[in-house]
Amino acid sequence: MTSSSPASLAFPNDYDLRPLGKAVPVTERVSRWSTDQGDVAVKRFTAADSLRGAREAELIAFLGSHRDDAYRVQSLIRTTTGKTSAEHDGQRILVTRWEAGTYRPYDTYSAAEWASLGRCLASLHARLDEVTTPSLDTLSQRVGRIDAEAELFRLEQSGLFISEHVGMDSSSVTRYLTVCRDMFASCYARAVEAFPLDDPERPIHNDFNQFNYLFHAGLPPLIIDWEASIGAPREFEVVRCLNHLPLKNAALARSFLAGYLSLRPLHAERMRWAVDVSCVMHATKHWVLEGWIAGRAGFEERLRGAMEMVSMLARERNGLADFYIQCVGDAS
């Protein structure tokens, strides 16, 4: 996050663009500017996150340099010297064309839209297979950094002060932490032991979900926000993208998988591992609860969604793995 509002900062002078008026804040990182060449989005990263910003710019430029009707990404604007990002006032900056569109909850998508998203992700994975520069981080490194004892202690609800909030009581949060702890304890060892070490861990989006799909008149939607990208097996991203959808609406999940598998295969023997490691990642995703405790806007809705998802995954993860194994096996 930036230390000050992105809209309060000057327009970067590294671009052949002339700003018209003041910026409009969009998120904590992004502002919208009108310029003599149309509206643009300016995204700023602090020095601590500079490498992530540079990596995002490189990936957007790489993906945008290849025409593929199955996916859409932002149009990156290069600096006057041809670089994909700039350093300005101690920050890493990337600039893209402003894109119109709407965000929609995942439970409003039609079967055709889920199928389009499946094809979109498969096409992105195919293109990302060609990236030769190493990712800043990989899933195997993240799993390797997990201190299991420390995580179990952190998920002990007795050590966390949970204040009463309007609309959600502390007992709900306590139950959520208990479910996370039990799920982590059940899945962690298998996530480590079954990790497919022969996988090259090419780049993935790593946040391929409703918050980063920008819908417009046609399909596919625009895929935004590549700052979380890591290297990982593709099976992991497919499972993380769908989360608990196969448990809520198996037909729509099959539409997504059919779209993906129509363009590239998945390894059926990895799908149970992918469910286990996804459960570990959900159990250790602390920022949602921390944001709610801090009273940040929008985090009660996010926490409620996490509670529903984790509860379903904890109860039915074995059936979820069977679902993926069957779908992938039937397509092979």
PDB file of N, CA, C and O in Angstrom, residues 53-106:
ATOM      1  N   GLY A  53       5.719  -4.646  -8.272  1.00  0.00           N
ATOM      2  CA  GLY A  53       5.187  -3.740  -9.281  1.00  0.00           C
ATOM      3  C   GLY A  53       5.857  -3.922 -10.626  1.00  0.00           C
ATOM      4  O   GLY A  53       5.199  -3.929 -11.675  1.00  0.00           O
ATOM      5  N   ALA A  54       7.184  -4.077 -10.596  1.00  0.00           N
ATOM      6  CA  ALA A  54       7.918  -4.282 -11.842  1.00  0.00           C
ATOM      7  C   ALA A  54       7.517  -5.597 -12.499  1.00  0.00           C
ATOM      8  O   ALA A  54       7.364  -5.679 -13.724  1.00  0.00           O
ATOM      9  N   ARG A  55       7.323  -6.633 -11.681  1.00  0.00           N
ATOM     10  CA  ARG A  55       6.922  -7.934 -12.217  1.00  0.00           C
ATOM     11  C   ARG A  55       5.529  -7.858 -12.838  1.00  0.00           C
ATOM     12  O   ARG A  55       5.286  -8.415 -13.918  1.00  0.00           O
ATOM     13  N   GLU A  56       4.608  -7.174 -12.174  1.00  0.00           N
ATOM     14  CA  GLU A  56       3.264  -7.036 -12.732  1.00  0.00           C
ATOM     15  C   GLU A  56       3.317  -6.344 -14.090  1.00  0.00           C
ATOM     16  O   GLU A  56       2.669  -6.778 -15.049  1.00  0.00           O
ATOM     17  N   ALA A  57       4.094  -5.276 -14.181  1.00  0.00           N
ATOM     18  CA  ALA A  57       4.205  -4.550 -15.448  1.00  0.00           C
ATOM     19  C   ALA A  57       4.773  -5.445 -16.545  1.00  0.00           C
ATOM     20  O   ALA A  57       4.296  -5.438 -17.687  1.00  0.00           O
ATOM     21  N   GLU A  58       5.787  -6.232 -16.208  1.00  0.00           N
ATOM     22  CA  GLU A  58       6.395  -7.123 -17.199  1.00  0.00           C
ATOM     23  C   GLU A  58       5.399  -8.168 -17.690  1.00  0.00           C
ATOM     24  O   GLU A  58       5.331  -8.472 -18.888  1.00  0.00           O
ATOM     25  N   LEU A  59       4.615  -8.734 -16.765  1.00  0.00           N
ATOM     26  CA  LEU A  59       3.654  -9.766 -17.154  1.00  0.00           C
ATOM     27  C   LEU A  59       2.541  -9.183 -18.024  1.00  0.00           C
ATOM     28  O   LEU A  59       2.133  -9.795 -19.017  1.00  0.00           O
ATOM     29  N   ILE A  60       2.036  -8.000 -17.665  1.00  0.00           N
ATOM     30  CA  ILE A  60       0.985  -7.379 -18.475  1.00  0.00           C
ATOM     31  C   ILE A  60       1.501  -7.093 -19.883  1.00  0.00           C
ATOM     32  O   ILE A  60       0.815  -7.345 -20.881  1.00  0.00           O
ATOM     33  N   ALA A  61       2.728  -6.582 -19.962  1.00  0.00           N
ATOM     34  CA  ALA A  61       3.313  -6.296 -21.274  1.00  0.00           C
ATOM     35  C   ALA A  61       3.492  -7.581 -22.078  1.00  0.00           C
ATOM     36  O   ALA A  61       3.200  -7.626 -23.284  1.00  0.00           O
ATOM     37  N   PHE A  62       3.961  -8.631 -21.426  1.00  0.00           N
ATOM     38  CA  PHE A  62       4.190  -9.906 -22.108  1.00  0.00           C
ATOM     39  C   PHE A  62       2.877 -10.499 -22.611  1.00  0.00           C
ATOM     40  O   PHE A  62       2.767 -10.920 -23.768  1.00  0.00           O
ATOM     41  N   LEU A  63       1.869 -10.519 -21.755  1.00  0.00           N
ATOM     42  CA  LEU A  63       0.579 -11.087 -22.150  1.00  0.00           C
ATOM     43  C   LEU A  63      -0.084 -10.253 -23.239  1.00  0.00           C
ATOM     44  O   LEU A  63      -0.725 -10.788 -24.147  1.00  0.00           O
ATOM     45  N   GLY A  64       0.073  -8.941 -23.166  1.00  0.00           N
ATOM     46  CA  GLY A  64      -0.549  -8.067 -24.145  1.00  0.00           C
ATOM     47  C   GLY A  64       0.135  -8.057 -25.495  1.00  0.00           C
ATOM     48  O   GLY A  64      -0.441  -7.587 -26.482  1.00  0.00           O
ATOM     49  N   SER A  65       1.352  -8.592 -25.558  1.00  0.00           N
ATOM     50  CA  SER A  65       2.095  -8.594 -26.824  1.00  0.00           C
ATOM     51  C   SER A  65       1.664  -9.719 -27.751  1.00  0.00           C
ATOM     52  O   SER A  65       2.123  -9.803 -28.887  1.00  0.00           O
ATOM     53  N   HIS A  66       0.785 -10.589 -27.273  1.00  0.00           N
ATOM     54  CA  HIS A  66       0.342 -11.750 -28.049  1.00  0.00           C
ATOM     55  C   HIS A  66      -1.171 -11.700 -28.198  1.00  0.00           C
ATOM     56  O   HIS A  66      -1.894 -11.570 -27.213  1.00  0.00           O
ATOM     57  N   ARG A  67      -1.656 -11.788 -29.404  1.00  0.00           N
ATOM     58  CA  ARG A  67      -3.094 -11.740 -29.669  1.00  0.00           C
ATOM     59  C   ARG A  67      -3.723 -13.095 -29.374  1.00  0.00           C
ATOM     60  O   ARG A  67      -3.324 -14.117 -29.930  1.00  0.00           O
ATOM     61  N   ASP A  68      -4.691 -13.112 -28.466  1.00  0.00           N
ATOM     62  CA  ASP A  68      -5.419 -14.335 -28.139  1.00  0.00           C
ATOM     63  C   ASP A  68      -6.831 -13.931 -27.736  1.00  0.00           C
ATOM     64  O   ASP A  68      -7.022 -13.244 -26.731  1.00  0.00           O
ATOM     65  N   ASP A  69      -7.812 -14.353 -28.507  1.00  0.00           N
ATOM     66  CA  ASP A  69      -9.193 -13.959 -28.235  1.00  0.00           C
ATOM     67  C   ASP A  69      -9.754 -14.587 -26.969  1.00  0.00           C
ATOM     68  O   ASP A  69     -10.826 -14.184 -26.500  1.00  0.00           O
ATOM     69  N   ALA A  70      -9.048 -15.563 -26.399  1.00  0.00           N
ATOM     70  CA  ALA A  70      -9.559 -16.250 -25.214  1.00  0.00           C
ATOM     71  C   ALA A  70      -9.283 -15.488 -23.928  1.00  0.00           C
ATOM     72  O   ALA A  70      -9.862 -15.807 -22.890  1.00  0.00           O
ATOM     73  N   TYR A  71      -8.376 -14.507 -23.956  1.00  0.00           N
ATOM     74  CA  TYR A  71      -8.137 -13.716 -22.748  1.00  0.00           C
ATOM     75  C   TYR A  71      -7.946 -12.249 -23.101  1.00  0.00           C
ATOM     76  O   TYR A  71      -7.600 -11.900 -24.224  1.00  0.00           O
ATOM     77  N   ARG A  72      -8.191 -11.395 -22.098  1.00  0.00           N
ATOM     78  CA  ARG A  72      -7.969  -9.957 -22.233  1.00  0.00           C
ATOM     79  C   ARG A  72      -7.261  -9.455 -20.989  1.00  0.00           C
ATOM     80  O   ARG A  72      -7.624  -9.829 -19.867  1.00  0.00           O
ATOM     81  N   VAL A  73      -6.245  -8.637 -21.182  1.00  0.00           N
ATOM     82  CA  VAL A  73      -5.548  -7.988 -20.074  1.00  0.00           C
ATOM     83  C   VAL A  73      -5.471  -6.494 -20.371  1.00  0.00           C
ATOM     84  O   VAL A  73      -5.793  -6.040 -21.469  1.00  0.00           O
ATOM     85  N   GLN A  74      -5.038  -5.733 -19.374  1.00  0.00           N
ATOM     86  CA  GLN A  74      -4.914  -4.293 -19.555  1.00  0.00           C
ATOM     87  C   GLN A  74      -3.872  -3.963 -20.623  1.00  0.00           C
ATOM     88  O   GLN A  74      -2.951  -4.741 -20.881  1.00  0.00           O
ATOM     89  N   SER A  75      -4.016  -2.773 -21.216  1.00  0.00           N
ATOM     90  CA  SER A  75      -3.049  -2.291 -22.203  1.00  0.00           C
ATOM     91  C   SER A  75      -2.017  -1.431 -21.487  1.00  0.00           C
ATOM     92  O   SER A  75      -2.325  -0.329 -21.014  1.00  0.00           O
ATOM     93  N   LEU A  76      -0.809  -1.939 -21.395  1.00  0.00           N
ATOM     94  CA  LEU A  76       0.251  -1.221 -20.692  1.00  0.00           C
ATOM     95  C   LEU A  76       0.776  -0.068 -21.538  1.00  0.00           C
ATOM     96  O   LEU A  76       0.941  -0.196 -22.754  1.00  0.00           O
ATOM     97  N   ILE A  77       1.039   1.050 -20.899  1.00  0.00           N
ATOM     98  CA  ILE A  77       1.667   2.194 -21.557  1.00  0.00           C
ATOM     99  C   ILE A  77       3.116   2.255 -21.099  1.00  0.00           C
ATOM    100  O   ILE A  77       3.396   2.300 -19.899  1.00  0.00           O
ATOM    101  N   ARG A  78       4.031   2.237 -22.035  1.00  0.00           N
ATOM    102  CA  ARG A  78       5.450   2.280 -21.695  1.00  0.00           C
ATOM    103  C   ARG A  78       5.912   3.718 -21.453  1.00  0.00           C
ATOM    104  O   ARG A  78       5.274   4.676 -21.895  1.00  0.00           O
ATOM    105  N   THR A  79       7.034   3.838 -20.769  1.00  0.00           N
ATOM    106  CA  THR A  79       7.611   5.155 -20.517  1.00  0.00           C
ATOM    107  C   THR A  79       8.200   5.712 -21.814  1.00  0.00           C
ATOM    108  O   THR A  79       8.276   5.018 -22.838  1.00  0.00           O
ATOM    109  N   THR A  80       8.647   6.943 -21.763  1.00  0.00           N
ATOM    110  CA  THR A  80       9.238   7.563 -22.951  1.00  0.00           C
ATOM    111  C   THR A  80      10.518   6.857 -23.385  1.00  0.00           C
ATOM    112  O   THR A  80      10.941   6.978 -24.538  1.00  0.00           O
ATOM    113  N   THR A  81      11.128   6.089 -22.477  1.00  0.00           N
ATOM    114  CA  THR A  81      12.342   5.340 -22.830  1.00  0.00           C
ATOM    115  C   THR A  81      12.042   3.872 -23.121  1.00  0.00           C
ATOM    116  O   THR A  81      12.965   3.070 -23.264  1.00  0.00           O
ATOM    117  N   GLY A  82      10.755   3.518 -23.182  1.00  0.00           N
ATOM    118  CA  GLY A  82      10.375   2.164 -23.555  1.00  0.00           C
ATOM    119  C   GLY A  82      10.294   1.168 -22.416  1.00  0.00           C
ATOM    120  O   GLY A  82      10.104  -0.029 -22.655  1.00  0.00           O
ATOM    121  N   LYS A  83      10.402   1.621 -21.178  1.00  0.00           N
ATOM    122  CA  LYS A  83      10.342   0.703 -20.041  1.00  0.00           C
ATOM    123  C   LYS A  83       8.889   0.385 -19.690  1.00  0.00           C
ATOM    124  O   LYS A  83       7.984   1.176 -19.942  1.00  0.00           O
ATOM    125  N   THR A  84       8.696  -0.785 -19.078  1.00  0.00           N
ATOM    126  CA  THR A  84       7.340  -1.205 -18.720  1.00  0.00           C
ATOM    127  C   THR A  84       6.837  -0.541 -17.446  1.00  0.00           C
ATOM    128  O   THR A  84       5.638  -0.532 -17.175  1.00  0.00           O
ATOM    129  N   SER A  85       7.734   0.007 -16.640  1.00  0.00           N
ATOM    130  CA  SER A  85       7.335   0.717 -15.423  1.00  0.00           C
ATOM    131  C   SER A  85       8.366   1.800 -15.151  1.00  0.00           C
ATOM    132  O   SER A  85       9.419   1.856 -15.797  1.00  0.00           O
ATOM    133  N   ALA A  86       8.057   2.657 -14.193  1.00  0.00           N
ATOM    134  CA  ALA A  86       8.946   3.777 -13.882  1.00  0.00           C
ATOM    135  C   ALA A  86       9.178   3.855 -12.381  1.00  0.00           C
ATOM    136  O   ALA A  86       8.379   3.353 -11.581  1.00  0.00           O
ATOM    137  N   GLU A  87      10.281   4.470 -12.001  1.00  0.00           N
ATOM    138  CA  GLU A  87      10.538   4.802 -10.603  1.00  0.00           C
ATOM    139  C   GLU A  87      10.377   6.305 -10.456  1.00  0.00           C
ATOM    140  O   GLU A  87      11.013   7.084 -11.172  1.00  0.00           O
ATOM    141  N   HIS A  88       9.510   6.703  -9.524  1.00  0.00           N
ATOM    142  CA  HIS A  88       9.173   8.122  -9.397  1.00  0.00           C
ATOM    143  C   HIS A  88       8.867   8.419  -7.937  1.00  0.00           C
ATOM    144  O   HIS A  88       8.028   7.754  -7.323  1.00  0.00           O
ATOM    145  N   ASP A  89       9.555   9.392  -7.363  1.00  0.00           N
ATOM    146  CA  ASP A  89       9.344   9.779  -5.963  1.00  0.00           C
ATOM    147  C   ASP A  89       9.452   8.584  -5.019  1.00  0.00           C
ATOM    148  O   ASP A  89       8.671   8.432  -4.078  1.00  0.00           O
ATOM    149  N   GLY A  90      10.420   7.713  -5.288  1.00  0.00           N
ATOM    150  CA  GLY A  90      10.629   6.559  -4.424  1.00  0.00           C
ATOM    151  C   GLY A  90       9.620   5.450  -4.596  1.00  0.00           C
ATOM    152  O   GLY A  90       9.562   4.526  -3.775  1.00  0.00           O
ATOM    153  N   GLN A  91       8.822   5.509  -5.657  1.00  0.00           N
ATOM    154  CA  GLN A  91       7.799   4.500  -5.889  1.00  0.00           C
ATOM    155  C   GLN A  91       7.973   3.851  -7.253  1.00  0.00           C
ATOM    156  O   GLN A  91       8.549   4.440  -8.166  1.00  0.00           O
ATOM    157  N   ARG A  92       7.474   2.628  -7.367  1.00  0.00           N
ATOM    158  CA  ARG A  92       7.383   1.956  -8.663  1.00  0.00           C
ATOM    159  C   ARG A  92       6.007   2.260  -9.237  1.00  0.00           C
ATOM    160  O   ARG A  92       4.992   2.129  -8.556  1.00  0.00           O
ATOM    161  N   ILE A  93       5.973   2.670 -10.498  1.00  0.00           N
ATOM    162  CA  ILE A  93       4.722   3.100 -11.116  1.00  0.00           C
ATOM    163  C   ILE A  93       4.512   2.352 -12.423  1.00  0.00           C
ATOM    164  O   ILE A  93       5.445   2.181 -13.212  1.00  0.00           O
ATOM    165  N   LEU A  94       3.286   1.892 -12.623  1.00  0.00           N
ATOM    166  CA  LEU A  94       2.912   1.368 -13.933  1.00  0.00           C
ATOM    167  C   LEU A  94       1.628   2.058 -14.370  1.00  0.00           C
ATOM    168  O   LEU A  94       0.769   2.389 -13.548  1.00  0.00           O
ATOM    169  N   VAL A  95       1.519   2.285 -15.668  1.00  0.00           N
ATOM    170  CA  VAL A  95       0.387   3.017 -16.237  1.00  0.00           C
ATOM    171  C   VAL A  95      -0.259   2.157 -17.315  1.00  0.00           C
ATOM    172  O   VAL A  95       0.429   1.594 -18.173  1.00  0.00           O
ATOM    173  N   THR A  96      -1.585   2.046 -17.259  1.00  0.00           N
ATOM    174  CA  THR A  96      -2.336   1.293 -18.263  1.00  0.00           C
ATOM    175  C   THR A  96      -3.504   2.132 -18.757  1.00  0.00           C
ATOM    176  O   THR A  96      -3.935   3.081 -18.093  1.00  0.00           O
ATOM    177  N   ARG A  97      -4.010   1.780 -19.932  1.00  0.00           N
ATOM    178  CA  ARG A  97      -5.215   2.428 -20.432  1.00  0.00           C
ATOM    179  C   ARG A  97      -6.373   2.143 -19.475  1.00  0.00           C
ATOM    180  O   ARG A  97      -6.498   1.035 -18.956  1.00  0.00           O
ATOM    181  N   TRP A  98      -7.208   3.138 -19.252  1.00  0.00           N
ATOM    182  CA  TRP A  98      -8.377   2.932 -18.403  1.00  0.00           C
ATOM    183  C   TRP A  98      -9.378   2.037 -19.125  1.00  0.00           C
ATOM    184  O   TRP A  98      -9.655   2.227 -20.306  1.00  0.00           O
ATOM    185  N   GLU A  99      -9.888   1.044 -18.424  1.00  0.00           N
ATOM    186  CA  GLU A  99     -10.835   0.101 -19.011  1.00  0.00           C
ATOM    187  C   GLU A  99     -12.183   0.218 -18.313  1.00  0.00           C
ATOM    188  O   GLU A  99     -12.261   0.163 -17.079  1.00  0.00           O
ATOM    189  N   ALA A 100     -13.241   0.373 -19.100  1.00  0.00           N
ATOM    190  CA  ALA A 100     -14.587   0.416 -18.535  1.00  0.00           C
ATOM    191  C   ALA A 100     -15.086  -1.004 -18.305  1.00  0.00           C
ATOM    192  O   ALA A 100     -14.697  -1.939 -19.005  1.00  0.00           O
ATOM    193  N   GLY A 101     -15.933  -1.177 -17.327  1.00  0.00           N
ATOM    194  CA  GLY A 101     -16.492  -2.490 -17.050  1.00  0.00           C
ATOM    195  C   GLY A 101     -17.082  -2.538 -15.657  1.00  0.00           C
ATOM    196  O   GLY A 101     -17.080  -1.548 -14.924  1.00  0.00           O
ATOM    197  N   THR A 102     -17.590  -3.706 -15.292  1.00  0.00           N
ATOM    198  CA  THR A 102     -18.214  -3.876 -13.984  1.00  0.00           C
ATOM    199  C   THR A 102     -17.702  -5.147 -13.324  1.00  0.00           C
ATOM    200  O   THR A 102     -17.355  -6.123 -13.994  1.00  0.00           O
ATOM    201  N   TYR A 103     -17.659  -5.110 -11.989  1.00  0.00           N
ATOM    202  CA  TYR A 103     -17.362  -6.302 -11.204  1.00  0.00           C
ATOM    203  C   TYR A 103     -18.684  -6.951 -10.803  1.00  0.00           C
ATOM    204  O   TYR A 103     -19.649  -6.256 -10.479  1.00  0.00           O
ATOM    205  N   ARG A 104     -18.709  -8.270 -10.815  1.00  0.00           N
ATOM    206  CA  ARG A 104     -19.934  -8.982 -10.464  1.00  0.00           C
ATOM    207  C   ARG A 104     -19.619 -10.123  -9.508  1.00  0.00           C
ATOM    208  O   ARG A 104     -18.564 -10.766  -9.634  1.00  0.00           O
ATOM    209  N   PRO A 105     -20.524 -10.415  -8.574  1.00  0.00           N
ATOM    210  CA  PRO A 105     -20.320 -11.562  -7.683  1.00  0.00           C
ATOM    211  C   PRO A 105     -20.306 -12.868  -8.476  1.00  0.00           C
ATOM    212  O   PRO A 105     -21.022 -13.006  -9.477  1.00  0.00           O
ATOM    213  N   TYR A 106     -19.509 -13.820  -8.023  1.00  0.00           N
ATOM    214  CA  TYR A 106     -19.346 -15.069  -8.770  1.00  0.00           C
ATOM    215  C   TYR A 106     -20.661 -15.836  -8.918  1.00  0.00           C
ATOM    216  O   TYR A 106     -20.847 -16.586  -9.888  1.00  0.00           O
TER     217      TYR A 106
END
